Amino acid sequence: MPHPLLNKPAPTITCPNADGEDFTFTPGASGKPAVVFFVPSVGTYGCSREMCGFRDQLVDGSAFSDKAVDLIGLGPNPVKDIKTWVTDNNINYTVLSDEKGEARKAFQCGKGLMGLSEGRISFVIDNKGIVRDVMDSVINYNGHVKFALKTIEKLNGESKPVAEATPTTTAPPAEPTPSS
C-alpha cells in the first residue's frame, strides 16, 4: 500500500538540531529537492551505516551535493546523543532530534519490525515540496541511500529543460577510402 503522503505536500517540521537550536524544514522553500529520512536510533550499527552512507554521497557534482539537495536525517535520540554521534562521525548535513516524535507523526511514519522498532523511512521531496517517493524498510539500511540517489537523479532529469528542436542537416556523403 502506498504511503499516505505520496504525491502530496510534505509537512513543515521544526526539531532541535545537533547544537540544540530549533531547525525548521519547509519543503520546497529552498527551491531544491530534499531527502528527509528517519532512523530507528542514531548510533546503532544499521543507522550509522545508513547515515554515513548519506554523508559519503555529499560530494561536489553528485546528485546529493549540498548545492543540489537538502538532506535531513532524524532520530528519536536526545540532542546530546545526536551531537556526540554527528561530531564523532563527521556528519556534514542536518541531523535533527525528534525525541518527542512530532516529525515522525507529521510524516506519518509507522513502526518497523512488527512494532518492535521505530521505522526506517526515507522521503524524496521535489523542489515544490511534494513527496515523490517513499522507502520504508528497517532491515535494508544500505538501500535507503541508493533509493534516494536514484530518485533524486530521476527528479533532476525531469526538471532539465527540453532542448529546442533544431532543423536537421544532412552531411555530405563520406569520401570513399582506398582499399589496401
mmCIF file of C-alpha atoms in Angstrom:
data_model
loop_
_atom_site.group_PDB
_atom_site.id
_atom_site.type_symbol
_atom_site.label_atom_id
_atom_site.label_comp_id
_atom_site.label_asym_id
_atom_site.label_seq_id
_atom_site.Cartn_x
_atom_site.Cartn_y
_atom_site.Cartn_z
ATOM 1 C CA MET A 1 0.000 0.000 0.000
ATOM 2 C CA PRO A 2 1.470 3.392 -0.953
ATOM 3 C CA HIS A 3 2.401 5.844 1.771
ATOM 4 C CA PRO A 4 -0.411 8.364 2.532
ATOM 5 C CA LEU A 5 1.855 11.351 1.733
ATOM 6 C CA LEU A 6 2.879 10.087 -1.715
ATOM 7 C CA ASN A 7 2.206 12.823 -4.310
ATOM 8 C CA LYS A 8 1.005 15.181 -1.566
ATOM 9 C CA PRO A 9 2.712 18.180 0.079
ATOM 10 C CA ALA A 10 5.294 17.208 2.690
ATOM 11 C CA PRO A 11 4.740 18.704 6.148
ATOM 12 C CA THR A 12 6.805 21.526 7.590
ATOM 13 C CA ILE A 13 8.646 20.352 10.705
ATOM 14 C CA THR A 14 10.642 22.006 13.486
ATOM 15 C CA CYS A 15 13.032 19.998 15.668
ATOM 16 C CA PRO A 16 16.273 20.739 17.507
ATOM 17 C CA ASN A 17 19.464 20.161 15.538
ATOM 18 C CA ALA A 18 22.696 18.696 16.927
ATOM 19 C CA ASP A 19 23.502 22.057 18.552
ATOM 20 C CA GLY A 20 20.122 22.169 20.302
ATOM 21 C CA GLU A 21 18.840 25.013 18.117
ATOM 22 C CA ASP A 22 15.385 24.758 16.561
ATOM 23 C CA PHE A 23 15.613 23.977 12.854
ATOM 24 C CA THR A 24 12.568 24.384 10.636
ATOM 25 C CA PHE A 25 12.333 22.485 7.378
ATOM 26 C CA THR A 26 9.772 23.870 4.956
ATOM 27 C CA PRO A 27 9.582 21.573 1.912
ATOM 28 C CA GLY A 28 10.153 23.413 -1.360
ATOM 29 C CA ALA A 29 11.255 26.673 0.305
ATOM 30 C CA SER A 30 14.860 26.362 -0.907
ATOM 31 C CA GLY A 31 13.810 25.516 -4.465
ATOM 32 C CA LYS A 32 15.791 22.264 -4.209
ATOM 33 C CA PRO A 33 14.581 18.705 -3.855
ATOM 34 C CA ALA A 34 15.025 17.158 -0.420
ATOM 35 C CA VAL A 35 15.656 13.806 1.174
ATOM 36 C CA VAL A 36 14.185 13.514 4.663
ATOM 37 C CA PHE A 37 14.940 10.241 6.385
ATOM 38 C CA PHE A 38 14.044 8.781 9.766
ATOM 39 C CA VAL A 39 16.199 6.191 11.531
ATOM 40 C CA PRO A 40 15.236 3.965 14.472
ATOM 41 C CA SER A 41 18.137 5.168 16.654
ATOM 42 C CA VAL A 42 21.215 7.258 15.889
ATOM 43 C CA GLY A 43 24.418 5.434 16.785
ATOM 44 C CA THR A 44 23.293 1.846 16.219
ATOM 45 C CA TYR A 45 25.039 -0.256 13.566
ATOM 46 C CA GLY A 46 22.403 -0.056 10.804
ATOM 47 C CA CYS A 47 21.583 3.588 11.433
ATOM 48 C CA SER A 48 25.263 4.532 11.427
ATOM 49 C CA ARG A 49 25.802 2.679 8.142
ATOM 50 C CA GLU A 50 22.837 4.446 6.556
ATOM 51 C CA MET A 51 23.691 7.917 7.862
ATOM 52 C CA CYS A 52 27.384 7.619 6.978
ATOM 53 C CA GLY A 53 26.315 6.377 3.536
ATOM 54 C CA PHE A 54 24.423 9.623 3.002
ATOM 55 C CA ARG A 55 27.449 11.572 4.280
ATOM 56 C CA ASP A 56 29.719 9.833 1.795
ATOM 57 C CA GLN A 57 27.453 10.811 -1.110
ATOM 58 C CA LEU A 58 27.634 14.532 -0.287
ATOM 59 C CA VAL A 59 30.398 15.462 -2.682
ATOM 60 C CA ASP A 60 30.513 18.268 -5.229
ATOM 61 C CA GLY A 61 28.988 17.239 -8.508
ATOM 62 C CA SER A 62 26.891 14.396 -7.117
ATOM 63 C CA ALA A 63 23.097 14.394 -7.062
ATOM 64 C CA PHE A 64 23.409 14.749 -3.265
ATOM 65 C CA SER A 65 25.694 17.772 -3.351
ATOM 66 C CA ASP A 66 24.564 20.329 -0.774
ATOM 67 C CA LYS A 67 24.055 22.671 -3.732
ATOM 68 C CA ALA A 68 21.637 20.189 -5.325
ATOM 69 C CA VAL A 69 19.560 18.740 -2.471
ATOM 70 C CA ASP A 70 18.513 19.411 1.116
ATOM 71 C CA LEU A 71 19.429 16.349 3.184
ATOM 72 C CA ILE A 72 17.893 15.943 6.638
ATOM 73 C CA GLY A 73 18.185 12.952 8.950
ATOM 74 C CA LEU A 74 16.046 12.484 12.052
ATOM 75 C CA GLY A 75 16.446 10.174 15.018
ATOM 76 C CA PRO A 76 14.479 9.733 18.246
ATOM 77 C CA ASN A 77 17.578 10.329 20.366
ATOM 78 C CA PRO A 78 18.142 13.305 22.711
ATOM 79 C CA VAL A 79 20.126 16.254 21.327
ATOM 80 C CA LYS A 80 23.261 15.400 23.354
ATOM 81 C CA ASP A 81 23.407 11.908 21.801
ATOM 82 C CA ILE A 82 22.836 13.319 18.317
ATOM 83 C CA LYS A 83 25.591 15.922 18.863
ATOM 84 C CA THR A 84 28.110 13.307 20.005
ATOM 85 C CA TRP A 85 27.317 10.991 17.112
ATOM 86 C CA VAL A 86 27.356 13.779 14.476
ATOM 87 C CA THR A 87 30.733 15.032 15.754
ATOM 88 C CA ASP A 88 32.296 11.569 16.045
ATOM 89 C CA ASN A 89 31.218 10.649 12.502
ATOM 90 C CA ASN A 90 31.931 13.958 10.731
ATOM 91 C CA ILE A 91 28.352 14.252 9.512
ATOM 92 C CA ASN A 92 28.076 17.108 7.019
ATOM 93 C CA TYR A 93 24.304 17.510 6.781
ATOM 94 C CA THR A 94 21.474 18.402 9.156
ATOM 95 C CA VAL A 95 20.549 15.782 11.758
ATOM 96 C CA LEU A 96 17.582 16.541 13.987
ATOM 97 C CA SER A 97 16.416 15.159 17.309
ATOM 98 C CA ASP A 98 12.800 14.014 17.085
ATOM 99 C CA GLU A 99 12.719 12.871 20.703
ATOM 100 C CA LYS A 100 9.035 13.778 21.070
ATOM 101 C CA GLY A 101 8.117 12.006 17.814
ATOM 102 C CA GLU A 102 6.357 15.054 16.375
ATOM 103 C CA ALA A 103 8.141 14.984 12.997
ATOM 104 C CA ARG A 104 7.645 11.222 12.747
ATOM 105 C CA LYS A 105 3.924 11.767 13.379
ATOM 106 C CA ALA A 106 3.720 14.625 10.836
ATOM 107 C CA PHE A 107 5.338 12.400 8.194
ATOM 108 C CA GLN A 108 3.041 9.502 9.188
ATOM 109 C CA CYS A 109 5.925 7.128 9.933
ATOM 110 C CA GLY A 110 4.892 3.824 11.369
ATOM 111 C CA LYS A 111 6.783 1.317 13.460
ATOM 112 C CA GLY A 112 9.071 -1.312 11.983
ATOM 113 C CA LEU A 113 9.730 -4.963 12.726
ATOM 114 C CA MET A 114 6.106 -5.668 13.650
ATOM 115 C CA GLY A 115 6.019 -2.748 16.072
ATOM 116 C CA LEU A 116 9.277 -3.606 17.860
ATOM 117 C CA SER A 117 11.273 -0.690 16.453
ATOM 118 C CA GLU A 118 10.848 2.819 15.159
ATOM 119 C CA GLY A 119 10.562 2.728 11.375
ATOM 120 C CA ARG A 120 13.399 3.445 8.953
ATOM 121 C CA ILE A 121 11.733 5.573 6.302
ATOM 122 C CA SER A 122 13.112 7.844 3.579
ATOM 123 C CA PHE A 123 11.114 10.503 1.750
ATOM 124 C CA VAL A 124 12.189 12.131 -1.502
ATOM 125 C CA ILE A 125 10.526 15.517 -1.912
ATOM 126 C CA ASP A 126 10.626 17.545 -5.114
ATOM 127 C CA ASN A 127 11.586 21.215 -5.384
ATOM 128 C CA LYS A 128 7.934 22.226 -4.982
ATOM 129 C CA GLY A 129 7.555 20.349 -1.672
ATOM 130 C CA ILE A 130 5.648 17.308 -2.979
ATOM 131 C CA VAL A 131 6.539 13.819 -1.703
ATOM 132 C CA ARG A 132 7.563 11.970 -4.848
ATOM 133 C CA ASP A 133 8.665 8.629 -3.415
ATOM 134 C CA VAL A 134 8.975 6.800 -0.094
ATOM 135 C CA MET A 135 11.050 3.827 1.063
ATOM 136 C CA ASP A 136 10.009 2.050 4.255
ATOM 137 C CA SER A 137 12.401 -0.717 5.299
ATOM 138 C CA VAL A 138 14.028 -1.219 8.697
ATOM 139 C CA ILE A 139 16.243 -4.086 7.560
ATOM 140 C CA ASN A 140 17.588 -2.662 4.277
ATOM 141 C CA TYR A 141 19.571 0.235 5.756
ATOM 142 C CA ASN A 142 22.004 0.360 2.813
ATOM 143 C CA GLY A 143 19.127 0.514 0.336
ATOM 144 C CA HIS A 144 17.902 3.910 1.531
ATOM 145 C CA VAL A 145 20.917 5.788 0.135
ATOM 146 C CA LYS A 146 20.648 4.003 -3.228
ATOM 147 C CA PHE A 147 16.888 4.602 -3.340
ATOM 148 C CA ALA A 148 17.264 8.316 -2.575
ATOM 149 C CA LEU A 149 20.120 8.799 -5.044
ATOM 150 C CA LYS A 150 18.219 7.055 -7.851
ATOM 151 C CA THR A 151 15.039 9.048 -7.151
ATOM 152 C CA ILE A 152 16.884 12.393 -6.943
ATOM 153 C CA GLU A 153 18.653 11.649 -10.235
ATOM 154 C CA LYS A 154 15.262 10.877 -11.791
ATOM 155 C CA LEU A 155 13.825 14.163 -10.446
ATOM 156 C CA ASN A 156 16.843 16.077 -11.734
ATOM 157 C CA GLY A 157 16.275 14.532 -15.163
ATOM 158 C CA GLU A 158 12.618 15.586 -15.109
ATOM 159 C CA SER A 159 13.475 19.175 -14.229
ATOM 160 C CA LYS A 160 16.009 19.722 -17.024
ATOM 161 C CA PRO A 161 14.627 21.874 -19.817
ATOM 162 C CA VAL A 162 13.894 20.061 -23.030
ATOM 163 C CA ALA A 163 16.193 21.208 -25.809
ATOM 164 C CA GLU A 164 14.510 23.048 -28.631
ATOM 165 C CA ALA A 165 14.228 21.127 -31.849
ATOM 166 C CA THR A 166 16.669 22.296 -34.487
ATOM 167 C CA PRO A 167 16.435 21.606 -38.181
ATOM 168 C CA THR A 168 18.457 18.611 -39.174
ATOM 169 C CA THR A 169 21.016 18.842 -41.901
ATOM 170 C CA THR A 170 22.284 16.006 -43.935
ATOM 171 C CA ALA A 171 26.014 15.606 -44.019
ATOM 172 C CA PRO A 172 27.595 15.131 -47.426
ATOM 173 C CA PRO A 173 28.454 11.537 -48.207
ATOM 174 C CA ALA A 174 31.829 10.441 -46.949
ATOM 175 C CA GLU A 175 34.660 10.118 -49.437
ATOM 176 C CA PRO A 176 35.462 6.506 -50.128
ATOM 177 C CA THR A 177 38.704 5.307 -48.617
ATOM 178 C CA PRO A 178 41.140 3.455 -50.819
ATOM 179 C CA SER A 179 41.297 -0.278 -50.253
ATOM 180 C CA SER A 180 44.584 -1.788 -49.303
#
